[in-house]
PDB file of C-alpha atoms in Angstrom:
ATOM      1  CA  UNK E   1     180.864-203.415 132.789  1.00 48.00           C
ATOM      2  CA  UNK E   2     182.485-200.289 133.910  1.00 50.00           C
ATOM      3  CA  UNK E   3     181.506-199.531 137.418  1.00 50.00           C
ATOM      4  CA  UNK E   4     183.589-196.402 137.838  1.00 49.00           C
ATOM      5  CA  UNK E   5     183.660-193.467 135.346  1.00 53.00           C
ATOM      6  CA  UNK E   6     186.538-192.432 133.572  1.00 54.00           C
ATOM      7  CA  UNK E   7     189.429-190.182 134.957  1.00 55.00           C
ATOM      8  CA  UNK E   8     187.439-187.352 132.449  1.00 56.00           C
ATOM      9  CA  UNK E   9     184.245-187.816 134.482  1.00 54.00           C
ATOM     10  CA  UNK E  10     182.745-189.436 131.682  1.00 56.00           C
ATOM     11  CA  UNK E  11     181.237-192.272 131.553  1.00 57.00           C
ATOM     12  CA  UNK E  12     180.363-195.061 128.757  1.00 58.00           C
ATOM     13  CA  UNK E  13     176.702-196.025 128.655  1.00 54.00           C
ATOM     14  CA  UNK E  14     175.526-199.894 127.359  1.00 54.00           C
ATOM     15  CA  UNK E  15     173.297-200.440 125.066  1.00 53.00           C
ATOM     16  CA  UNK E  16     170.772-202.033 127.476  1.00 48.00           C
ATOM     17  CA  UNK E  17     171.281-198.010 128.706  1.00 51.00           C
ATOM     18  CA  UNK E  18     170.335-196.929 125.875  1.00 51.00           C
ATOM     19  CA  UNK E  19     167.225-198.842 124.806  1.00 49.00           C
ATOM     20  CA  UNK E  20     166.093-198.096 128.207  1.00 48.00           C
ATOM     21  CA  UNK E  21     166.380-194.755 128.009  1.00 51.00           C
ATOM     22  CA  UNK E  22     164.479-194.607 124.738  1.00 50.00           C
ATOM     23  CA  UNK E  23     161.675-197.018 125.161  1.00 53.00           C
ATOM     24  CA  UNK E  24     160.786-195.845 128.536  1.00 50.00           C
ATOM     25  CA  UNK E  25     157.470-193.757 127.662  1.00 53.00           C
ATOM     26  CA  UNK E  26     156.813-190.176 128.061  1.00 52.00           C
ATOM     27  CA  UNK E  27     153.693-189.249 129.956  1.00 53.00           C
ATOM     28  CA  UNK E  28     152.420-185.466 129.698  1.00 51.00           C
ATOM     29  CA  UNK E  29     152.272-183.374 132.677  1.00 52.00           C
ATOM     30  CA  UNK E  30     148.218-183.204 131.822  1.00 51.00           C
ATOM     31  CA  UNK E  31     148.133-186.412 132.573  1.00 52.00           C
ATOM     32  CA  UNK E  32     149.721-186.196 136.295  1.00 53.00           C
ATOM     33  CA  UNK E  33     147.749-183.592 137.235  1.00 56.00           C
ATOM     34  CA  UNK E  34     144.165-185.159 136.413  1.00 63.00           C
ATOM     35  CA  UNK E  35     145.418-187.904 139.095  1.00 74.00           C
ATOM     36  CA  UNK E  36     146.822-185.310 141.599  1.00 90.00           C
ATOM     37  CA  UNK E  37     144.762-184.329 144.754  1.00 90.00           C
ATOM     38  CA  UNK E  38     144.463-181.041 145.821  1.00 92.00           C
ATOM     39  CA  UNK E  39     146.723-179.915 148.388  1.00 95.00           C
ATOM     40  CA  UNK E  40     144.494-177.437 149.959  1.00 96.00           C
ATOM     41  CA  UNK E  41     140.817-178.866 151.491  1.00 96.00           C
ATOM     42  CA  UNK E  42     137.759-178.953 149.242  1.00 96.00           C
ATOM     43  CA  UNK E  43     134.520-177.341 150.063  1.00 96.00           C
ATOM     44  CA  UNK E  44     133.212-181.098 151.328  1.00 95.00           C
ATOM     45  CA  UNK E  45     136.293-181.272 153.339  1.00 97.00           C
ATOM     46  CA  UNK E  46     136.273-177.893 155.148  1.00 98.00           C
ATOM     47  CA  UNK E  47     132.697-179.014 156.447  1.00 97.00           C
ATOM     48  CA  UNK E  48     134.575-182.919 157.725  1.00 97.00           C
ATOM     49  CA  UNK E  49     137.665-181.158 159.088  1.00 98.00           C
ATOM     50  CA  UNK E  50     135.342-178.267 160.973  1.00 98.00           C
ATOM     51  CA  UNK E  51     133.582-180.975 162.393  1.00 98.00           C
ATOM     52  CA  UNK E  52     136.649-183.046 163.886  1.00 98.00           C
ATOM     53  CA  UNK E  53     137.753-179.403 165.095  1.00 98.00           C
ATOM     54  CA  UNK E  54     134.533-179.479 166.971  1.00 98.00           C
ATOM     55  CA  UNK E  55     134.914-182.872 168.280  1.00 98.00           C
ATOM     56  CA  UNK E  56     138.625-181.828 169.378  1.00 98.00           C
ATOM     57  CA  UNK E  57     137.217-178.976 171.042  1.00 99.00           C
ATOM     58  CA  UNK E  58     134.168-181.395 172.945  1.00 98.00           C
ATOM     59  CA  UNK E  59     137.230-183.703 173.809  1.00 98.00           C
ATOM     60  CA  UNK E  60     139.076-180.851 175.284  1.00 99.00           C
ATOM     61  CA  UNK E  61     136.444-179.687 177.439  1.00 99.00           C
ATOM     62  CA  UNK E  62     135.293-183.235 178.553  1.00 99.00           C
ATOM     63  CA  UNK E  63     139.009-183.694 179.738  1.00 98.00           C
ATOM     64  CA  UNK E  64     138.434-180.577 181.686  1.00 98.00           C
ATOM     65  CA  UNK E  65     135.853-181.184 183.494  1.00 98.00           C
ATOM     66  CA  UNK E  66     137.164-184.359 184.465  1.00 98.00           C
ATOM     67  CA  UNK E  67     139.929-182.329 186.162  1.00 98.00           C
ATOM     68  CA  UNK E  68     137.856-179.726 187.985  1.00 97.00           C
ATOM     69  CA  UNK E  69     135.341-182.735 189.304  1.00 97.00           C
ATOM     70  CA  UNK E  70     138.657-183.980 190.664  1.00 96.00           C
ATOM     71  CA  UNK E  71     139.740-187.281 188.244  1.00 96.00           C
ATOM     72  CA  UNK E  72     142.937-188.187 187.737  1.00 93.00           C
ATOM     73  CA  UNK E  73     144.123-188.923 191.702  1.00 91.00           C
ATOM     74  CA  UNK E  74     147.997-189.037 191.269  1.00 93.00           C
ATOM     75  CA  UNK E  75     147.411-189.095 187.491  1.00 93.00           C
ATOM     76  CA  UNK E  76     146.184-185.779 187.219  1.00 96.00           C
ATOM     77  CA  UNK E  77     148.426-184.554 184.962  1.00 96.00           C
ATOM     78  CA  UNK E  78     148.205-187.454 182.874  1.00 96.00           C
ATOM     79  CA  UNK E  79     144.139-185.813 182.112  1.00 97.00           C
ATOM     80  CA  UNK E  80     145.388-182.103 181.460  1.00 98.00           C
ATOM     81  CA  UNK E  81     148.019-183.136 179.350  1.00 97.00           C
ATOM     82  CA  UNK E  82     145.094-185.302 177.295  1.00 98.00           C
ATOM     83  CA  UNK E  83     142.994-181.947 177.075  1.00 98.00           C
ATOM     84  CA  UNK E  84     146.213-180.105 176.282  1.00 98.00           C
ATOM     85  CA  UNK E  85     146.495-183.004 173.253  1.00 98.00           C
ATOM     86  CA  UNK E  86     142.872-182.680 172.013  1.00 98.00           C
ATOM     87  CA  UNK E  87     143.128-178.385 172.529  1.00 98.00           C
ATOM     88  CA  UNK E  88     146.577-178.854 170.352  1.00 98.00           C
ATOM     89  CA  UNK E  89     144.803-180.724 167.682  1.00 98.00           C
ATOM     90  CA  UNK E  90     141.721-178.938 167.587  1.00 98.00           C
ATOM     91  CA  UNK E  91     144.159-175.576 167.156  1.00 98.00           C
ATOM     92  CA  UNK E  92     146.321-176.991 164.073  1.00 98.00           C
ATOM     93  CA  UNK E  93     142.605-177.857 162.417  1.00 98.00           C
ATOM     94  CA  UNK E  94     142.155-173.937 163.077  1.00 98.00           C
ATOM     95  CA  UNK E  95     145.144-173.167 161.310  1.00 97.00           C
ATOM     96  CA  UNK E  96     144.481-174.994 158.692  1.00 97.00           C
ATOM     97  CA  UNK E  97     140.616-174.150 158.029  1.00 98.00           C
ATOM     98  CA  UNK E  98     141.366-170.359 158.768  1.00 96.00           C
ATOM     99  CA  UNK E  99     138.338-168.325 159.243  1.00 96.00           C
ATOM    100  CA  UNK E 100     136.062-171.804 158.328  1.00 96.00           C
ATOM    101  CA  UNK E 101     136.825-173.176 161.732  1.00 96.00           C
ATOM    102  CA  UNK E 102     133.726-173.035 163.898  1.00 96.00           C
ATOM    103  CA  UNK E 103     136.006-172.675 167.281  1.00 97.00           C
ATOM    104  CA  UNK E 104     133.230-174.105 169.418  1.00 97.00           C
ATOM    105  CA  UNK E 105     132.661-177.473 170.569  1.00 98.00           C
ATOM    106  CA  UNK E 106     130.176-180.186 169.900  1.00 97.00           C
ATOM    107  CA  UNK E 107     127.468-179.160 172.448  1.00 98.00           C
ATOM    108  CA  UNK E 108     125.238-182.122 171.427  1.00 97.00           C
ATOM    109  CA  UNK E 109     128.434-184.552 171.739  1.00 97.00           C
ATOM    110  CA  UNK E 110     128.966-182.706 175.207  1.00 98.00           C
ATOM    111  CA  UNK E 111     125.851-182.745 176.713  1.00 98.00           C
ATOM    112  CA  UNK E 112     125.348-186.907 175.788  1.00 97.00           C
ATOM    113  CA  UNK E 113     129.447-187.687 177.308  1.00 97.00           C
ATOM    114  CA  UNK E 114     129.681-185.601 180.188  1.00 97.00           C
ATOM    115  CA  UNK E 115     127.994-187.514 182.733  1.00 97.00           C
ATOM    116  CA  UNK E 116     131.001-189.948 182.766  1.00 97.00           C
ATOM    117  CA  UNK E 117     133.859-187.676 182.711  1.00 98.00           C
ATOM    118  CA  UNK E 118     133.101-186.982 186.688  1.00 97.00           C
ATOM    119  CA  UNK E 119     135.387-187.338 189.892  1.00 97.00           C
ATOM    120  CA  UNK E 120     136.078-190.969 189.372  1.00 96.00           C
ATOM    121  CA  UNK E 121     139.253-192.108 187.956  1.00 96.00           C
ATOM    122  CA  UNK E 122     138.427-195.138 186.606  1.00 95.00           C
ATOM    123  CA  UNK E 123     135.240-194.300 185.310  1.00 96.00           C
ATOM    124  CA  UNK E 124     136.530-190.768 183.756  1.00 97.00           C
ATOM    125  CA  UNK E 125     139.091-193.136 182.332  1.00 96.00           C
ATOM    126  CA  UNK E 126     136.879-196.137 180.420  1.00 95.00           C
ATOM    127  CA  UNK E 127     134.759-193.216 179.022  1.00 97.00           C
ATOM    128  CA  UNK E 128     137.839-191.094 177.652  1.00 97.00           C
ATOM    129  CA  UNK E 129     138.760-194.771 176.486  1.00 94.00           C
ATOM    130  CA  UNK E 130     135.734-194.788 174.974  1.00 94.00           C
ATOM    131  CA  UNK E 131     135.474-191.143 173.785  1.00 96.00           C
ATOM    132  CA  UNK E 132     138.929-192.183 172.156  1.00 96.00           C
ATOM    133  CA  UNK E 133     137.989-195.083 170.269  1.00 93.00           C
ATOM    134  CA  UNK E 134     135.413-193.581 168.823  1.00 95.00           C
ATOM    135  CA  UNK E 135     137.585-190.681 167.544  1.00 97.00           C
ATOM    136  CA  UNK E 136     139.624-192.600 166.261  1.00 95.00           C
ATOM    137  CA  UNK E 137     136.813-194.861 164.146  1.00 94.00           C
ATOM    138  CA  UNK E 138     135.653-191.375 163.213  1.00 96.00           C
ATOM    139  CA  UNK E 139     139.035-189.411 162.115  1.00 96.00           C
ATOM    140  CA  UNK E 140     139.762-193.196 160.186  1.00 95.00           C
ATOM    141  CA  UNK E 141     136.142-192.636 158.583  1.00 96.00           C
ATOM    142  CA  UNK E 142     136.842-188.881 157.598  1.00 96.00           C
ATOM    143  CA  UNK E 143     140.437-189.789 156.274  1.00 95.00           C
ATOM    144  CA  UNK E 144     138.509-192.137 153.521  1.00 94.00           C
ATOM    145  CA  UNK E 145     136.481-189.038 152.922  1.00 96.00           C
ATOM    146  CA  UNK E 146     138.794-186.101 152.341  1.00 97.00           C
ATOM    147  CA  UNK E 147     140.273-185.320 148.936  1.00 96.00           C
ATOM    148  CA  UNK E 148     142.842-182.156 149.976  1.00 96.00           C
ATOM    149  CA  UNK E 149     146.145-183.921 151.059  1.00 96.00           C
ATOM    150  CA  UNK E 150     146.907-181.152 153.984  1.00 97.00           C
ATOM    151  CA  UNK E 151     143.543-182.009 155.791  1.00 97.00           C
ATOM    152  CA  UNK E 152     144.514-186.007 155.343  1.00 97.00           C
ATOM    153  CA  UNK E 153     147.982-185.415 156.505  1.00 97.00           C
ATOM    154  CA  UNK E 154     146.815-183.965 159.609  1.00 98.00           C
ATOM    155  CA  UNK E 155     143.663-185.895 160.651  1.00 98.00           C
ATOM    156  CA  UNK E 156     146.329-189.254 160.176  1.00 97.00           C
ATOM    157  CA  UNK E 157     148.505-187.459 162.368  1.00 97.00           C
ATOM    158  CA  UNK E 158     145.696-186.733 165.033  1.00 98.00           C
ATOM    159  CA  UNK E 159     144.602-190.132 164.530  1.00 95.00           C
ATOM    160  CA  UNK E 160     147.874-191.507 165.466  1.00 95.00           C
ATOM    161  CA  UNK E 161     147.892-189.472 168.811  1.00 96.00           C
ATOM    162  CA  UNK E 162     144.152-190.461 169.546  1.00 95.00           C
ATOM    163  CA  UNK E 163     144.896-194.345 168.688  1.00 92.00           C
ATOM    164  CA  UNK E 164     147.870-194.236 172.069  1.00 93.00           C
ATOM    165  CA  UNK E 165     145.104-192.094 174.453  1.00 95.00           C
ATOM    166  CA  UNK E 166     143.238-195.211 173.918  1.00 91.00           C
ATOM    167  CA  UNK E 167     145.804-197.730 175.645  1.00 89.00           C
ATOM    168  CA  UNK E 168     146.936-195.298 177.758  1.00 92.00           C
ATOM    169  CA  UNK E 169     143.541-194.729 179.133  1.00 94.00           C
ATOM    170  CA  UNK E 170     143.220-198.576 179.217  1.00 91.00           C
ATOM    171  CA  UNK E 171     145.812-198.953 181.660  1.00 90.00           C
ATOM    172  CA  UNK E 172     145.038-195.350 183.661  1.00 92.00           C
ATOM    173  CA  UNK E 173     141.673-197.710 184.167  1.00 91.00           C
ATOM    174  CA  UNK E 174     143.735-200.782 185.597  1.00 91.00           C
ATOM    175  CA  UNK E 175     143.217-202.585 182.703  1.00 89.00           C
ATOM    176  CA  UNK E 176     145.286-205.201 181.385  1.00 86.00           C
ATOM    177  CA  UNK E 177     146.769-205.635 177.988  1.00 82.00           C
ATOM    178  CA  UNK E 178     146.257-209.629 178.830  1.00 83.00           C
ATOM    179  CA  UNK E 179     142.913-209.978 180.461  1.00 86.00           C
ATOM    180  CA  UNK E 180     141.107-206.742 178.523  1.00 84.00           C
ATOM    181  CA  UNK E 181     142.607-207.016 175.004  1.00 83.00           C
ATOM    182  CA  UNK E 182     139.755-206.290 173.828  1.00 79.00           C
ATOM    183  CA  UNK E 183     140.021-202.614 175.281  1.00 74.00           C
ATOM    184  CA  UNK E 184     143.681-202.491 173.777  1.00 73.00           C
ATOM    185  CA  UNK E 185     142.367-203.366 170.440  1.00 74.00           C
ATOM    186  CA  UNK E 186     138.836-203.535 169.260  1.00 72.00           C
ATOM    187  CA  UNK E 187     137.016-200.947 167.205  1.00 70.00           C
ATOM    188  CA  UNK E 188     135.104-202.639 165.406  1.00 68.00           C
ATOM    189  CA  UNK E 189     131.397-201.820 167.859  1.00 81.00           C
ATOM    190  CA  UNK E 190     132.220-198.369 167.444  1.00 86.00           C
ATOM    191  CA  UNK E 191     130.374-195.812 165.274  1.00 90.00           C
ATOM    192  CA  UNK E 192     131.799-193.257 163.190  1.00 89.00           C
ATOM    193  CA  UNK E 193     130.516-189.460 164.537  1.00 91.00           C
ATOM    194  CA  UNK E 194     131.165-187.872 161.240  1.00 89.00           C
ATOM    195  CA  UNK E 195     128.619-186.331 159.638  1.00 88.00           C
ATOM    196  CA  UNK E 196     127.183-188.465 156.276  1.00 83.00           C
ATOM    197  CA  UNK E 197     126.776-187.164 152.574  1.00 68.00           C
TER     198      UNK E 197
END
């Protein structure tokens, strides 16, 4: 077997080479792009992906009024830079919907969470936990959902962000990866928000 070409920059091929190179089987380009999603979001999924832009948006605000209760203690920034996260996400959703974004929050989703994002640290902290978890049940339930690649790309990246808020609100609580696992890693009590066909 040569391993090296020649000094010519040829190169001898074997015949396995050569059988494999002519029984490997041609498949038409029609056929790839039947099984190909779309790049760009479908009608269905600009309606899921304005939704989670108006859940980022709810998130963001919820976060802020956290802050001006007075949350957050010596972890204050710790709660902007959350709202900053959720503001972030809800803007790269805008950029990708264009003029289909709603740019408004949830008011319903408001109105029913706000109560617990008061002056409290702790508190403020188990319902962002909360708040989180189900965000993340609900971006995981829109991801099974969307057909345009771009709008699954970036509601798995949000999820990813969403999915640490959770332990780090956890432990912004006092709770303990050891005595509150559950906290750290249960989902499965949690409703998705999205809306349903």
């Amino acid at each position: 077997m040569e391993l090296f070409g020649r000094l010519d920059g040829s190169r001898r091929t074997s015949g396995f080479e050569r059988t494999l190179v002519s029984t490997t089987p041609v498949t038409s380009t029609s056929d790839k792009s039947a099984a190909t999603p779309p790049r760009r979001p479908t009608p269905a999924d600009i309606e899921l992906l304005a939704f989670a832009q108006a859940a980022e948006l709810t998130a963001r605000d919820l976060y802020e009024q956290a802050v001006a209760e007075g949350a957050g203690g010596d972890q204050i920034a710790s709660l902007v830079a959350l709202a900053a996260h959720h503001d972030a996400y809800a803007q790269s959703l805008s950029a990708l919907l264009g003029t289909d974004a709603p740019q408004s929050r949830n008011d319903e989703l408001f109105s029913s969470l706000k109560s617990g994002f008061g002056s409290d640290t702790e508190s403020t902290a188990l319902a962002a936990h909360e708040l989180e978890n189900t965000l993340v049940v609900t971006h995981t339930d829109l991801l099974g959902r969307l057909d345009g690649t771009e709008g699954a790309a970036l509601v798995a990246s949000i999820l990813i962000g969403e999915s640490r808020h959770c332990a780090a609100l956890a432990a912004l609580a006092g709770k303990s990866p050891v005595d509150d696992i559950d906290l750290f890693l249960t989902t499965s009590d949690v409703e998705s928000l999205a809306p349903q066909a």
